[in-house]
Amino acid sequence: MSVDTMQDTSLQLGQTLKSKRQAMGWSLDRTAQETGVSKAMLGQIERGESSPTIATLWKIATGFNVALSEFTDPLDRQLDTELRQADQLRHQPAQDQMLVASLFPYDPALGYELFELTLLPGYERQSEPHAEGVTEAVIVIRGEMELLFDGQWHPMREGDAVRFAADRPHGYRNLGQTAAVFHNLIHYRHHRD
């Protein structure tokens, strides 16, 4: 990713965060309380001075009670039929070594969002529980990875699929020498506005 693209992504993310915060009528202090992300970090993100990790983006999305794709792909899409290509959508929205293609951003009528995620070699992230009732389905489409759910790491190979409760601790890692690519469908049980 070029420096210009990273700066554009940081600025877009900052604008999205600020507009959501203002729409809620929240100060930076209140936003820090709701998200568990420090006021200083939130200010840096809003000013485009910091590119957060995916884990930080999840904390922010959870604090606002919105889907992750509202920060990674905030464009409003109201089409019934839409052709999207992962190669054109794939980017690095955060500072960690995960590439994200938001294949279908969150749609409140359907209650889910679908990502293509790429874990670069050596990547590991343990995720805090998402909101109550959130489930994830993971389908490995290339490479090998490990997925943490039910308290243990499970090996996943190309073609393997699993659905798990994401309102519990879980994680993703790639201990191999090549990238691991998977589809991640995140379903929100409760209607989200």
mmCIF file of N, CA, C and O in Angstrom, residues 42-110:
data_model
loop_
_atom_site.group_PDB
_atom_site.id
_atom_site.type_symbol
_atom_site.label_atom_id
_atom_site.label_comp_id
_atom_site.label_asym_id
_atom_site.label_seq_id
_atom_site.Cartn_x
_atom_site.Cartn_y
_atom_site.Cartn_z
ATOM 1 N N LEU A 42 -8.147 8.140 20.199
ATOM 2 C CA LEU A 42 -9.313 8.536 19.404
ATOM 3 C C LEU A 42 -9.060 9.866 18.698
ATOM 4 O O LEU A 42 -9.388 10.018 17.513
ATOM 5 N N GLY A 43 -8.467 10.822 19.402
ATOM 6 C CA GLY A 43 -8.139 12.113 18.805
ATOM 7 C C GLY A 43 -7.158 11.965 17.651
ATOM 8 O O GLY A 43 -7.311 12.603 16.606
ATOM 9 N N GLN A 44 -6.141 11.119 17.843
ATOM 10 C CA GLN A 44 -5.160 10.888 16.775
ATOM 11 C C GLN A 44 -5.822 10.253 15.558
ATOM 12 O O GLN A 44 -5.513 10.611 14.420
ATOM 13 N N ILE A 45 -6.735 9.312 15.791
ATOM 14 C CA ILE A 45 -7.437 8.674 14.668
ATOM 15 C C ILE A 45 -8.285 9.705 13.935
ATOM 16 O O ILE A 45 -8.256 9.775 12.705
ATOM 17 N N GLU A 46 -9.028 10.516 14.679
ATOM 18 C CA GLU A 46 -9.882 11.526 14.049
ATOM 19 C C GLU A 46 -9.076 12.516 13.210
ATOM 20 O O GLU A 46 -9.545 12.969 12.169
ATOM 21 N N ARG A 47 -7.876 12.848 13.653
ATOM 22 C CA ARG A 47 -7.039 13.794 12.909
ATOM 23 C C ARG A 47 -6.236 13.120 11.787
ATOM 24 O O ARG A 47 -5.493 13.781 11.069
ATOM 25 N N GLY A 48 -6.379 11.810 11.647
ATOM 26 C CA GLY A 48 -5.651 11.081 10.616
ATOM 27 C C GLY A 48 -4.191 10.900 10.936
ATOM 28 O O GLY A 48 -3.379 10.617 10.071
ATOM 29 N N GLU A 49 -3.827 11.027 12.226
ATOM 30 C CA GLU A 49 -2.433 10.923 12.657
ATOM 31 C C GLU A 49 -2.049 9.515 13.080
ATOM 32 O O GLU A 49 -0.885 9.237 13.318
ATOM 33 N N SER A 50 -3.037 8.633 13.208
ATOM 34 C CA SER A 50 -2.758 7.280 13.667
ATOM 35 C C SER A 50 -3.604 6.294 12.885
ATOM 36 O O SER A 50 -4.772 6.545 12.598
ATOM 37 N N SER A 51 -2.997 5.193 12.529
ATOM 38 C CA SER A 51 -3.709 4.092 11.885
ATOM 39 C C SER A 51 -3.852 2.987 12.923
ATOM 40 O O SER A 51 -2.873 2.354 13.303
ATOM 41 N N PRO A 52 -5.067 2.748 13.415
ATOM 42 C CA PRO A 52 -5.245 1.763 14.487
ATOM 43 C C PRO A 52 -5.133 0.339 13.976
ATOM 44 O O PRO A 52 -5.162 0.078 12.775
ATOM 45 N N THR A 53 -5.033 -0.592 14.908
ATOM 46 C CA THR A 53 -5.054 -2.012 14.567
ATOM 47 C C THR A 53 -6.497 -2.434 14.324
ATOM 48 O O THR A 53 -7.444 -1.731 14.697
ATOM 49 N N ILE A 54 -6.665 -3.602 13.727
ATOM 50 C CA ILE A 54 -8.009 -4.158 13.538
ATOM 51 C C ILE A 54 -8.671 -4.358 14.896
ATOM 52 O O ILE A 54 -9.867 -4.104 15.065
ATOM 53 N N ALA A 55 -7.910 -4.780 15.906
ATOM 54 C CA ALA A 55 -8.474 -4.973 17.251
ATOM 55 C C ALA A 55 -9.039 -3.655 17.786
ATOM 56 O O ALA A 55 -10.121 -3.634 18.389
ATOM 57 N N THR A 56 -8.336 -2.550 17.558
ATOM 58 C CA THR A 56 -8.824 -1.240 18.001
ATOM 59 C C THR A 56 -10.074 -0.849 17.221
ATOM 60 O O THR A 56 -11.043 -0.337 17.796
ATOM 61 N N LEU A 57 -10.091 -1.111 15.916
ATOM 62 C CA LEU A 57 -11.285 -0.818 15.122
ATOM 63 C C LEU A 57 -12.490 -1.606 15.632
ATOM 64 O O LEU A 57 -13.606 -1.095 15.689
ATOM 65 N N TRP A 58 -12.258 -2.865 16.018
ATOM 66 C CA TRP A 58 -13.347 -3.677 16.561
ATOM 67 C C TRP A 58 -13.877 -3.067 17.852
ATOM 68 O O TRP A 58 -15.087 -3.025 18.091
ATOM 69 N N LYS A 59 -12.968 -2.606 18.710
ATOM 70 C CA LYS A 59 -13.398 -1.990 19.973
ATOM 71 C C LYS A 59 -14.240 -0.745 19.709
ATOM 72 O O LYS A 59 -15.260 -0.521 20.364
ATOM 73 N N ILE A 60 -13.815 0.040 18.733
ATOM 74 C CA ILE A 60 -14.563 1.251 18.393
ATOM 75 C C ILE A 60 -15.939 0.879 17.834
ATOM 76 O O ILE A 60 -16.961 1.427 18.262
ATOM 77 N N ALA A 61 -15.978 -0.058 16.885
ATOM 78 C CA ALA A 61 -17.255 -0.470 16.294
ATOM 79 C C ALA A 61 -18.196 -1.025 17.359
ATOM 80 O O ALA A 61 -19.385 -0.694 17.389
ATOM 81 N N THR A 62 -17.660 -1.853 18.260
ATOM 82 C CA THR A 62 -18.479 -2.427 19.329
ATOM 83 C C THR A 62 -19.006 -1.334 20.253
ATOM 84 O O THR A 62 -20.176 -1.356 20.645
ATOM 85 N N GLY A 63 -18.171 -0.367 20.577
ATOM 86 C CA GLY A 63 -18.600 0.736 21.434
ATOM 87 C C GLY A 63 -19.720 1.560 20.818
ATOM 88 O O GLY A 63 -20.603 2.051 21.524
ATOM 89 N N PHE A 64 -19.701 1.691 19.500
ATOM 90 C CA PHE A 64 -20.758 2.423 18.802
ATOM 91 C C PHE A 64 -21.944 1.525 18.450
ATOM 92 O O PHE A 64 -22.938 1.996 17.904
ATOM 93 N N ASN A 65 -21.799 0.216 18.726
ATOM 94 C CA ASN A 65 -22.827 -0.766 18.393
ATOM 95 C C ASN A 65 -23.113 -0.771 16.888
ATOM 96 O O ASN A 65 -24.261 -0.755 16.448
ATOM 97 N N VAL A 66 -22.025 -0.770 16.106
ATOM 98 C CA VAL A 66 -22.141 -0.835 14.654
ATOM 99 C C VAL A 66 -21.230 -1.949 14.139
ATOM 100 O O VAL A 66 -20.370 -2.455 14.860
ATOM 101 N N ALA A 67 -21.420 -2.311 12.894
ATOM 102 C CA ALA A 67 -20.611 -3.340 12.259
ATOM 103 C C ALA A 67 -19.220 -2.805 11.914
ATOM 104 O O ALA A 67 -19.053 -1.606 11.672
ATOM 105 N N LEU A 68 -18.237 -3.689 11.884
ATOM 106 C CA LEU A 68 -16.863 -3.313 11.552
ATOM 107 C C LEU A 68 -16.775 -2.650 10.179
ATOM 108 O O LEU A 68 -16.027 -1.689 9.992
ATOM 109 N N SER A 69 -17.541 -3.141 9.211
ATOM 110 C CA SER A 69 -17.452 -2.600 7.852
ATOM 111 C C SER A 69 -17.873 -1.137 7.771
ATOM 112 O O SER A 69 -17.546 -0.455 6.810
ATOM 113 N N GLU A 70 -18.572 -0.635 8.780
ATOM 114 C CA GLU A 70 -18.921 0.785 8.773
ATOM 115 C C GLU A 70 -17.670 1.657 8.924
ATOM 116 O O GLU A 70 -17.686 2.831 8.588
ATOM 117 N N PHE A 71 -16.581 1.057 9.423
ATOM 118 C CA PHE A 71 -15.307 1.778 9.509
ATOM 119 C C PHE A 71 -14.355 1.375 8.391
ATOM 120 O O PHE A 71 -13.591 2.194 7.903
ATOM 121 N N THR A 72 -14.370 0.104 7.983
ATOM 122 C CA THR A 72 -13.445 -0.336 6.947
ATOM 123 C C THR A 72 -13.945 -0.027 5.548
ATOM 124 O O THR A 72 -13.164 0.097 4.617
ATOM 125 N N ASP A 73 -15.271 0.079 5.372
ATOM 126 C CA ASP A 73 -15.879 0.345 4.070
ATOM 127 C C ASP A 73 -17.149 1.146 4.297
ATOM 128 O O ASP A 73 -18.250 0.631 4.175
ATOM 129 N N PRO A 74 -17.020 2.439 4.660
ATOM 130 C CA PRO A 74 -18.169 3.213 5.090
ATOM 131 C C PRO A 74 -19.104 3.690 3.983
ATOM 132 O O PRO A 74 -20.052 4.398 4.246
ATOM 133 N N LEU A 75 -18.863 3.302 2.747
ATOM 134 C CA LEU A 75 -19.726 3.754 1.662
ATOM 135 C C LEU A 75 -21.117 3.162 1.811
ATOM 136 O O LEU A 75 -21.279 1.988 2.139
ATOM 137 N N ASP A 76 -22.119 3.957 1.553
ATOM 138 C CA ASP A 76 -23.501 3.516 1.662
ATOM 139 C C ASP A 76 -23.899 2.803 0.376
ATOM 140 O O ASP A 76 -23.863 3.380 -0.696
ATOM 141 N N ARG A 77 -24.293 1.554 0.488
ATOM 142 C CA ARG A 77 -24.692 0.780 -0.679
ATOM 143 C C ARG A 77 -26.132 0.330 -0.479
ATOM 144 O O ARG A 77 -26.431 -0.378 0.469
ATOM 145 N N GLN A 78 -26.992 0.690 -1.387
ATOM 146 C CA GLN A 78 -28.405 0.358 -1.281
ATOM 147 C C GLN A 78 -28.875 -0.489 -2.459
ATOM 148 O O GLN A 78 -30.044 -0.493 -2.781
ATOM 149 N N LEU A 79 -27.996 -1.184 -3.115
ATOM 150 C CA LEU A 79 -28.359 -1.971 -4.286
ATOM 151 C C LEU A 79 -28.810 -3.367 -3.902
ATOM 152 O O LEU A 79 -28.293 -3.968 -2.968
ATOM 153 N N ASP A 80 -29.767 -3.908 -4.650
ATOM 154 C CA ASP A 80 -30.198 -5.284 -4.429
ATOM 155 C C ASP A 80 -29.181 -6.267 -5.004
ATOM 156 O O ASP A 80 -28.926 -7.307 -4.450
ATOM 157 N N THR A 81 -28.615 -5.918 -6.161
ATOM 158 C CA THR A 81 -27.632 -6.770 -6.813
ATOM 159 C C THR A 81 -26.378 -5.949 -7.035
ATOM 160 O O THR A 81 -26.446 -4.831 -7.539
ATOM 161 N N GLU A 82 -25.249 -6.527 -6.654
ATOM 162 C CA GLU A 82 -24.001 -5.791 -6.791
ATOM 163 C C GLU A 82 -22.858 -6.770 -7.007
ATOM 164 O O GLU A 82 -22.704 -7.719 -6.250
ATOM 165 N N LEU A 83 -22.083 -6.557 -8.051
ATOM 166 C CA LEU A 83 -20.908 -7.362 -8.332
ATOM 167 C C LEU A 83 -19.711 -6.676 -7.713
ATOM 168 O O LEU A 83 -19.460 -5.494 -7.972
ATOM 169 N N ARG A 84 -18.994 -7.406 -6.871
ATOM 170 C CA ARG A 84 -17.821 -6.832 -6.203
ATOM 171 C C ARG A 84 -16.656 -7.792 -6.401
ATOM 172 O O ARG A 84 -16.834 -9.000 -6.359
ATOM 173 N N GLN A 85 -15.452 -7.253 -6.597
ATOM 174 C CA GLN A 85 -14.270 -8.073 -6.825
ATOM 175 C C GLN A 85 -13.261 -7.835 -5.708
ATOM 176 O O GLN A 85 -12.824 -6.695 -5.481
ATOM 177 N N ALA A 86 -12.886 -8.921 -5.038
ATOM 178 C CA ALA A 86 -11.966 -8.827 -3.906
ATOM 179 C C ALA A 86 -10.665 -8.142 -4.293
ATOM 180 O O ALA A 86 -10.130 -7.344 -3.520
ATOM 181 N N ASP A 87 -10.145 -8.424 -5.488
ATOM 182 C CA ASP A 87 -8.872 -7.825 -5.909
ATOM 183 C C ASP A 87 -8.941 -6.301 -5.947
ATOM 184 O O ASP A 87 -7.944 -5.623 -5.719
ATOM 185 N N GLN A 88 -10.111 -5.752 -6.250
ATOM 186 C CA GLN A 88 -10.268 -4.302 -6.306
ATOM 187 C C GLN A 88 -10.565 -3.705 -4.931
ATOM 188 O O GLN A 88 -10.366 -2.516 -4.718
ATOM 189 N N LEU A 89 -11.044 -4.517 -4.007
ATOM 190 C CA LEU A 89 -11.450 -4.035 -2.692
ATOM 191 C C LEU A 89 -10.379 -4.225 -1.617
ATOM 192 O O LEU A 89 -10.398 -3.555 -0.596
ATOM 193 N N ARG A 90 -9.455 -5.153 -1.851
ATOM 194 C CA ARG A 90 -8.478 -5.535 -0.830
ATOM 195 C C ARG A 90 -7.573 -4.368 -0.479
ATOM 196 O O ARG A 90 -6.989 -3.730 -1.346
ATOM 197 N N HIS A 91 -7.474 -4.091 0.819
ATOM 198 C CA HIS A 91 -6.593 -3.034 1.303
ATOM 199 C C HIS A 91 -6.197 -3.342 2.745
ATOM 200 O O HIS A 91 -6.669 -4.297 3.338
ATOM 201 N N GLN A 92 -5.337 -2.535 3.265
ATOM 202 C CA GLN A 92 -4.850 -2.703 4.637
ATOM 203 C C GLN A 92 -5.404 -1.532 5.449
ATOM 204 O O GLN A 92 -4.791 -0.485 5.528
ATOM 205 N N PRO A 93 -6.590 -1.707 6.069
ATOM 206 C CA PRO A 93 -7.245 -0.580 6.737
ATOM 207 C C PRO A 93 -6.644 -0.215 8.086
ATOM 208 O O PRO A 93 -7.009 0.792 8.675
ATOM 209 N N ALA A 94 -5.750 -1.045 8.578
ATOM 210 C CA ALA A 94 -5.154 -0.812 9.891
ATOM 211 C C ALA A 94 -3.662 -1.064 9.798
ATOM 212 O O ALA A 94 -3.148 -1.500 8.774
ATOM 213 N N GLN A 95 -2.967 -0.806 10.891
ATOM 214 C CA GLN A 95 -1.511 -0.924 10.866
ATOM 215 C C GLN A 95 -1.009 -2.357 10.981
ATOM 216 O O GLN A 95 0.151 -2.621 10.736
ATOM 217 N N ASP A 96 -1.889 -3.308 11.350
ATOM 218 C CA ASP A 96 -1.407 -4.684 11.492
ATOM 219 C C ASP A 96 -1.414 -5.413 10.150
ATOM 220 O O ASP A 96 -1.870 -4.898 9.148
ATOM 221 N N GLN A 97 -0.871 -6.609 10.154
ATOM 222 C CA GLN A 97 -0.614 -7.363 8.928
ATOM 223 C C GLN A 97 -1.824 -8.187 8.482
ATOM 224 O O GLN A 97 -1.735 -9.394 8.283
ATOM 225 N N MET A 98 -2.956 -7.522 8.320
ATOM 226 C CA MET A 98 -4.155 -8.170 7.798
ATOM 227 C C MET A 98 -4.678 -7.323 6.645
ATOM 228 O O MET A 98 -4.815 -6.115 6.772
ATOM 229 N N LEU A 99 -4.946 -7.982 5.517
ATOM 230 C CA LEU A 99 -5.560 -7.313 4.382
ATOM 231 C C LEU A 99 -7.051 -7.610 4.415
ATOM 232 O O LEU A 99 -7.466 -8.728 4.724
ATOM 233 N N VAL A 100 -7.853 -6.607 4.084
ATOM 234 C CA VAL A 100 -9.302 -6.722 4.191
ATOM 235 C C VAL A 100 -9.952 -6.337 2.874
ATOM 236 O O VAL A 100 -9.632 -5.297 2.301
ATOM 237 N N ALA A 101 -10.868 -7.172 2.421
ATOM 238 C CA ALA A 101 -11.747 -6.834 1.303
ATOM 239 C C ALA A 101 -13.166 -6.978 1.832
ATOM 240 O O ALA A 101 -13.600 -8.072 2.167
ATOM 241 N N SER A 102 -13.852 -5.869 1.947
ATOM 242 C CA SER A 102 -15.230 -5.888 2.439
ATOM 243 C C SER A 102 -16.126 -6.263 1.261
ATOM 244 O O SER A 102 -16.547 -5.412 0.484
ATOM 245 N N LEU A 103 -16.385 -7.576 1.122
ATOM 246 C CA LEU A 103 -17.152 -8.051 -0.032
ATOM 247 C C LEU A 103 -18.581 -7.528 0.015
ATOM 248 O O LEU A 103 -19.106 -7.057 -0.991
ATOM 249 N N PHE A 104 -19.204 -7.622 1.174
ATOM 250 C CA PHE A 104 -20.532 -7.062 1.368
ATOM 251 C C PHE A 104 -20.572 -6.386 2.725
ATOM 252 O O PHE A 104 -20.620 -7.049 3.750
ATOM 253 N N PRO A 105 -20.518 -5.045 2.740
ATOM 254 C CA PRO A 105 -20.594 -4.322 4.015
ATOM 255 C C PRO A 105 -21.908 -4.639 4.725
ATOM 256 O O PRO A 105 -22.860 -5.126 4.117
ATOM 257 N N TYR A 106 -21.942 -4.327 5.989
ATOM 258 C CA TYR A 106 -23.112 -4.626 6.811
ATOM 259 C C TYR A 106 -24.397 -4.080 6.188
ATOM 260 O O TYR A 106 -24.454 -2.926 5.755
ATOM 261 N N ASP A 107 -25.400 -4.912 6.148
ATOM 262 C CA ASP A 107 -26.722 -4.540 5.647
ATOM 263 C C ASP A 107 -27.715 -4.859 6.762
ATOM 264 O O ASP A 107 -27.892 -6.022 7.119
ATOM 265 N N PRO A 108 -28.372 -3.841 7.335
ATOM 266 C CA PRO A 108 -29.279 -4.097 8.453
ATOM 267 C C PRO A 108 -30.448 -5.000 8.090
ATOM 268 O O PRO A 108 -30.970 -5.709 8.947
ATOM 269 N N ALA A 109 -30.854 -5.019 6.828
ATOM 270 C CA ALA A 109 -31.963 -5.885 6.427
ATOM 271 C C ALA A 109 -31.564 -7.355 6.496
ATOM 272 O O ALA A 109 -32.401 -8.224 6.740
ATOM 273 N N LEU A 110 -30.276 -7.631 6.288
ATOM 274 C CA LEU A 110 -29.790 -9.012 6.294
ATOM 275 C C LEU A 110 -29.113 -9.397 7.605
ATOM 276 O O LEU A 110 -29.028 -10.568 7.942
#
